[in-house]
Amino acid sequence: MTEGLFAFGVFFAAIFTNNILLTNYLGMCSFLAVSKEIKTSVGLGMAVIFVMTCTSVINWLIYYYVLVPYDIVYLRFIAFIIVIAAFVQLVEMVIERLSDALYAALGIFLPLITVNCAILGASLFMVIREYTFLSGLAFGAGSGIGWAIAIIAMAGIRAKLNIRSKVPFGLTGAGITLVIAGIMALAFMGFAGMITIT
Amino acid sequence: MKSYKFRQVIKENVGINNPVFVQILGICSTLAVTNVLKNTVVMCAGLVFVTGLSNLTVSILRKYIPGRIRMMVETLIIAAYVIIVDVVLKAFIPDISRQLGPYVGLIITNCIIMGRAEAFALSNPPTLSLVDGLSSGLGYSYVLLIIAFLRELLGSGAIWGFRVLGDWWTNWNIMIMAPGAFFMLALFIWVVKGNFMKEKQTASASPQAVSAGSPPQPASAGGKS
């Protein structure tokens, strides 16, 4: 299989068969907290796609050109989290200057992203699975898109749920969201076998 | 007076303000590592270690940390302890370390730890913060252990890797896969909330929505900007 084709496979696998939220449970905190309205979910989803793609690329470069040559791989957690925090802060400052509309749409979500475990998780999975640069990029973008699809779908379901469903008291809030997430995970299992990546 | 405060802190973290099923924090690892009991025990031990010591460190340094960059400092302190855990696991139990994969590193972004550092350690003395960190780690751990016990029992008919249910038992494969984790945690929250929080139904309805809706991220949002 050629390099490009493999990266393409990784991209789709990250969205469907290995969805970072529904099979690896990453980013659950913001998923449970923010999935109440479709509009905010779309905003957060877009911010995650952007940050995850860029940080995977930066972290890939740092991992293979700084950490591995100097044999300080054990420092990867600190390196990755600093990259993510710094990148998020930088992006926030840049879009604040450049575009008011974009800042209004994404600005408030950016600080939330530093503590989103999906971002760090994507980088860690990327180095554990030893992706090449191109597949790493595809994996970062695919995971971000997969996460966004999951949270937007969940927000749609919860919006309907609020209108006409009677949820037992014990299940209100987090409980019912987890049940729905479970059903969504079952649905996504239907994609399994389409593409397999290691 | 002081011992009362210790007891109160422990009671809050283990019971009425439990990080997992009341505040809904740290869900990622709750779901991810609970398919096998052995991994869960290791993960919990790591988490208790990190919460306790990072809380202690943040509390000792709280007067010297500049307010504007405190999130970054807290993250670095936590990351340092997580590296210790990771290196120790790799050296002594490499098998489990490999199975846990990225989830050890993800202790860094576990909201419980950041939440305790932000909400408690920054404004309380070191010993109390240590107790607070350890007890919220314990509050997290016992929920995980219960869920892991049930998932491993139903999913593979085994406990701690030993098969306890006989050949008549058909494994519920779904339990060790992703959907089972979601359903199990939802059931757990349902049972706890339905049975033990009923008396506060009207009162807790709105705080519940608030606490589910705003884990410490909003606080961090304020800290970062």
XYZ file of C-alpha atoms in Angstrom:
423
model
C 0.000 0.000 0.000
C 1.371 3.370 -0.891
C 2.011 6.015 1.691
C -0.743 8.326 0.458
C -3.342 5.589 0.343
C -2.455 4.494 3.857
C -2.847 8.057 5.125
C -6.217 8.199 3.400
C -7.243 5.010 5.173
C -6.087 6.383 8.507
C -8.140 9.504 7.890
C -11.387 7.588 7.405
C -10.633 5.102 10.135
C -10.096 7.967 12.573
C -13.496 9.385 11.695
C -15.582 6.210 11.635
C -14.116 2.931 12.824
C -11.777 4.328 15.460
C -13.716 7.419 16.447
C -11.690 9.063 19.180
C -14.740 9.833 21.285
C -16.869 6.734 20.863
C -14.202 4.041 20.875
C -11.393 5.685 22.839
C -13.551 7.798 25.160
C -11.394 10.886 24.819
C -12.812 14.343 25.334
C -15.761 13.077 27.348
C -15.775 15.977 29.806
C -16.438 18.692 27.267
C -18.601 16.277 25.303
C -20.961 15.855 28.250
C -20.850 19.492 29.258
C -21.142 21.335 25.956
C -23.447 19.089 23.934
C -26.608 20.894 25.034
C -26.985 23.208 22.038
C -26.202 22.574 18.410
C -24.714 26.009 17.862
C -22.122 25.785 20.619
C -21.317 22.204 19.652
C -20.572 23.268 16.099
C -18.289 26.032 17.386
C -16.409 23.711 19.718
C -16.243 21.021 17.048
C -14.654 23.411 14.557
C -12.155 24.635 17.150
C -11.213 21.029 17.992
C -10.717 20.113 14.323
C -8.417 23.080 13.814
C -6.375 22.715 16.989
C -6.097 18.945 16.761
C -4.822 19.023 13.181
C -2.222 21.688 13.900
C -1.013 20.309 17.229
C -0.620 16.784 15.817
C 1.654 18.160 13.128
C 3.696 20.278 15.561
C 3.942 17.453 18.065
C 5.005 15.022 15.355
C 7.822 17.348 14.349
C 8.893 17.924 17.943
C 8.766 14.229 18.774
C 10.817 13.024 15.833
C 13.217 15.956 15.448
C 13.817 16.936 19.076
C 12.793 14.257 21.550
C 13.957 11.141 19.702
C 17.406 12.430 18.583
C 18.234 13.624 22.096
C 16.784 10.474 23.660
C 14.417 12.326 25.986
C 11.222 10.611 24.890
C 10.049 10.384 28.487
C 9.588 14.158 28.448
C 6.917 13.858 25.761
C 4.009 14.554 28.113
C 5.432 17.901 29.154
C 6.493 18.783 25.610
C 3.073 17.962 24.168
C 1.055 19.768 26.795
C 3.199 22.878 26.477
C 2.820 22.825 22.691
C -0.938 22.505 23.022
C -1.293 25.242 25.638
C 1.020 27.614 23.785
C -0.616 26.953 20.445
C -4.091 27.547 21.815
C -2.997 30.796 23.447
C -1.323 31.936 20.238
C -4.324 31.145 18.083
C -6.554 32.980 20.503
C -4.414 36.115 20.260
C -4.158 35.909 16.478
C -7.851 35.533 15.768
C -8.675 38.201 18.320
C -6.680 40.650 16.182
C -7.664 39.377 12.785
C -11.357 38.719 12.826
C -14.082 39.695 15.239
C -16.554 37.288 13.692
C -14.203 34.346 14.006
C -13.305 35.318 17.558
C -16.965 35.487 18.498
C -17.492 32.047 16.976
C -14.417 30.208 18.276
C -12.810 32.470 20.871
C -14.643 31.281 23.941
C -14.013 27.641 23.069
C -10.280 27.861 22.694
C -9.385 27.926 26.416
C -11.598 24.875 26.953
C -9.502 22.999 24.460
C -6.276 23.056 26.462
C -7.874 20.769 29.003
C -9.603 18.626 26.396
C -7.978 15.228 26.687
C -8.794 14.365 23.076
C -6.124 16.785 21.839
C -3.358 15.333 23.988
C -4.727 11.835 23.374
C -4.528 12.225 19.615
C -0.869 13.206 19.845
C -0.101 10.316 22.186
C -1.880 7.772 19.989
C -0.014 9.171 17.017
C 3.412 8.514 18.510
C 2.406 5.170 20.048
C 1.195 3.894 16.665
C 4.321 5.317 14.991
C 2.599 7.094 12.141
C 4.557 8.775 9.396
C 4.209 12.511 8.956
C 1.437 12.253 6.377
C -0.579 9.663 8.326
C -0.063 11.686 11.497
C -1.587 14.690 9.779
C -4.445 12.544 8.475
C -4.977 11.034 11.913
C -5.115 14.440 13.610
C -7.574 15.852 11.095
C -9.676 12.683 11.043
C -9.885 12.460 14.818
C -10.934 16.092 15.031
C -13.650 15.597 12.425
C -14.818 12.401 14.125
C -15.051 14.181 17.463
C -16.961 17.065 15.903
C -19.422 14.708 14.188
C -20.067 12.907 17.457
C -20.674 16.053 19.511
C -22.895 17.688 16.883
C -24.978 14.529 16.514
C -25.296 14.309 20.281
C -26.374 17.948 20.522
C -29.066 17.295 17.915
C -30.373 14.301 19.833
C -30.347 16.160 23.143
C -32.194 19.117 21.643
C -34.990 16.750 20.576
C -34.850 14.995 23.910
C -35.438 18.204 25.832
C -38.640 18.945 23.978
C -40.800 15.913 24.513
C -39.119 13.172 26.496
C -39.665 12.343 30.127
C -36.386 11.104 31.525
C -36.410 9.424 34.953
C -34.866 11.689 37.603
C -31.828 9.516 38.176
C -30.892 9.603 34.520
C -31.260 13.312 33.881
C -28.163 15.178 32.765
C -25.119 12.972 32.493
C -26.909 9.643 32.745
C -29.081 9.940 29.660
C -26.213 11.499 27.713
C -24.083 8.460 28.478
C -26.859 6.112 27.394
C -27.194 7.986 24.107
C -23.423 7.938 23.677
C -23.526 4.174 24.215
C -26.159 3.770 21.509
C -24.120 5.991 19.205
C -21.059 3.861 19.902
C -23.100 0.777 18.970
C -24.116 2.479 15.738
C -20.514 3.371 14.945
C -19.526 -0.253 15.546
C -21.455 -0.924 12.353
C -18.564 0.699 10.489
C -16.078 -1.761 11.966
C -14.402 -3.920 9.371
C -14.680 -1.307 6.639
C -11.170 -0.087 7.296
C -8.718 -1.500 9.774
C -5.674 0.360 10.959
C -3.140 -0.658 13.502
C -11.751 21.638 64.849
C -8.977 20.574 62.570
C -9.833 16.888 62.611
C -13.416 17.811 61.884
C -12.257 19.621 58.801
C -10.233 16.629 57.621
C -13.220 14.366 58.086
C -15.446 16.791 56.263
C -13.083 16.964 53.307
C -12.924 13.194 53.053
C -16.680 12.829 53.346
C -17.271 15.384 50.613
C -14.846 13.850 48.161
C -15.803 10.242 48.654
C -19.536 10.714 48.973
C -21.670 13.759 48.403
C -19.300 15.515 46.043
C -17.839 12.451 44.378
C -15.804 13.494 41.340
C -17.132 10.773 39.064
C -20.852 10.410 39.619
C -21.736 13.809 41.080
C -19.372 16.199 39.353
C -18.983 14.000 36.223
C -15.247 14.616 35.961
C -12.503 12.342 34.713
C -14.900 10.301 32.642
C -12.415 9.489 29.867
C -10.295 7.182 31.951
C -13.312 5.929 33.894
C -14.622 4.471 30.676
C -11.371 3.528 29.038
C -9.508 1.474 31.608
C -12.358 -0.356 33.309
C -12.577 -3.352 30.982
C -10.059 -5.316 33.038
C -9.812 -5.090 36.821
C -6.029 -5.347 36.946
C -5.488 -2.313 34.711
C -8.017 -0.367 36.728
C -6.181 -0.971 39.992
C -2.919 0.244 38.468
C -4.587 3.278 36.956
C -6.282 4.180 40.245
C -3.038 3.860 42.168
C -1.383 6.176 39.664
C -4.190 8.672 39.887
C -4.269 8.737 43.692
C -0.516 9.312 43.713
C -0.726 12.163 41.228
C -3.747 13.911 42.773
C -2.329 13.736 46.268
C 1.153 14.952 45.481
C 0.210 17.554 42.891
C -2.303 19.021 45.328
C 0.395 19.091 48.006
C 2.915 20.752 45.707
C 0.495 23.332 44.377
C -0.532 24.150 47.924
C 3.065 24.602 49.096
C 3.835 26.847 46.133
C 0.513 28.667 46.122
C 1.934 31.939 47.432
C 4.676 32.019 44.805
C 2.639 31.134 41.712
C 1.699 34.249 39.730
C -2.045 34.336 39.166
C -1.954 34.783 35.417
C 0.095 31.720 34.613
C -1.131 29.462 37.399
C -2.861 27.034 35.015
C 0.404 26.462 33.187
C 2.309 25.953 36.435
C -0.285 23.492 37.713
C -0.201 21.579 34.456
C 3.588 21.314 34.624
C 3.503 20.093 38.220
C 0.925 17.457 37.302
C 2.876 16.461 34.202
C 6.013 15.961 36.256
C 4.247 13.505 38.582
C 2.619 11.733 35.642
C 6.055 11.212 34.116
C 7.171 9.584 37.365
C 4.170 7.243 37.251
C 4.784 6.445 33.591
C 8.458 5.667 34.079
C 7.767 3.480 37.119
C 5.040 1.532 35.304
C 7.250 1.027 32.260
C 10.051 -0.298 34.428
C 8.142 -2.627 36.731
C 4.974 -3.723 34.941
C 5.620 -3.173 31.225
C 2.686 -5.376 30.165
C 0.082 -3.296 31.915
C 1.847 -0.103 30.899
C 1.478 -1.141 27.271
C -2.198 -2.006 27.715
C -2.954 1.303 29.374
C -1.210 2.998 26.468
C -1.900 6.701 26.267
C -4.257 6.732 29.241
C -1.428 7.082 31.741
C -0.301 10.235 29.968
C -3.874 11.407 29.886
C -3.907 11.642 33.673
C -2.469 15.108 32.953
C -5.702 16.285 31.405
C -7.887 14.426 33.882
C -10.233 17.158 35.025
C -10.336 15.876 38.604
C -6.706 16.732 39.291
C -6.813 20.153 37.682
C -10.145 20.811 39.374
C -8.833 19.980 42.848
C -5.660 22.005 42.333
C -7.639 24.971 41.100
C -10.548 24.823 43.523
C -8.881 23.556 46.690
C -5.090 23.544 46.775
C -4.732 27.177 45.744
C -6.536 28.356 48.852
C -5.758 25.771 51.532
C -2.756 24.675 53.612
C -0.567 21.753 52.439
C -1.687 18.923 54.735
C -5.346 19.596 54.158
C -4.703 19.752 50.420
C -2.875 16.438 50.524
C -5.834 14.831 52.289
C -8.184 16.437 49.808
C -6.211 15.140 46.841
C -5.913 11.630 48.242
C -9.566 11.419 49.160
C -10.826 12.647 45.811
C -8.503 10.090 44.234
C -10.109 7.452 46.437
C -13.588 8.672 45.575
C -12.667 8.202 41.933
C -11.022 4.848 42.525
C -13.831 2.987 44.221
C -16.305 3.951 41.494
C -13.868 2.684 38.876
C -13.254 -0.528 40.776
C -16.972 -1.281 41.017
C -17.491 -0.627 37.318
C -14.403 -2.630 36.353
C -15.490 -5.547 38.546
C -18.902 -5.705 36.873
C -17.542 -5.220 33.366
C -14.908 -7.887 33.683
C -17.341 -10.303 35.343
C -20.022 -9.883 32.695
C -17.707 -9.329 29.753
C -15.305 -12.197 30.214
C -16.691 -14.175 33.145
C -13.525 -13.524 35.071
C -12.163 -11.516 37.966
C -8.522 -10.427 38.008
C -7.949 -12.651 34.981
C -9.224 -15.839 36.670
C -12.382 -17.324 35.263
C -14.965 -17.509 38.057
C -18.145 -18.136 36.140
C -18.297 -21.662 34.712
C -18.623 -22.794 31.131
C -22.358 -22.166 31.196
C -21.694 -18.437 31.144
C -21.769 -16.797 27.730
C -19.532 -13.755 27.681
C -21.245 -10.475 27.031
C -18.668 -9.193 24.585
C -20.391 -5.861 24.417
C -19.356 -5.215 28.025
C -15.650 -5.067 27.282
C -16.218 -2.942 24.195
C -16.976 0.755 24.013
C -20.799 0.770 24.284
C -20.732 -1.405 27.408
C -18.646 1.186 29.196
C -21.124 3.931 28.440
C -24.118 1.837 29.518
C -22.423 0.656 32.687
C -21.477 4.141 33.826
C -24.954 5.427 32.974
C -26.516 2.620 35.018
C -24.186 3.349 37.910
C -25.074 7.023 37.893
C -28.756 6.136 37.624
C -28.642 3.780 40.597
C -26.711 6.215 42.787
C -28.676 9.281 41.837
C -32.033 7.535 41.920
C -31.535 5.893 45.310
C -29.427 8.235 47.344
C -30.283 11.659 46.087
C -34.022 11.438 45.908
C -34.712 13.427 49.043
C -32.979 16.448 47.562
C -34.866 16.134 44.298
C -36.103 19.684 43.956
C -33.025 21.215 45.487
C -30.505 19.164 43.562
C -32.207 19.446 40.193
C -30.685 22.803 39.403
C -27.237 22.377 41.021
C -27.002 19.079 39.190
C -27.557 20.801 35.891
C -24.978 23.378 36.811
C -22.379 20.907 38.004
C -22.895 18.700 34.963
C -22.762 21.715 32.748
C -19.665 23.321 34.102
C -16.762 21.147 35.136
C -13.656 23.172 35.926
C -13.244 24.299 32.345
C -15.063 27.596 32.924
C -12.657 28.327 35.767
C -9.777 27.539 33.468
C -11.338 29.722 30.829
C -11.107 32.587 33.271
C -7.564 31.695 34.198
C -6.300 31.482 30.664
C -7.724 34.612 29.213
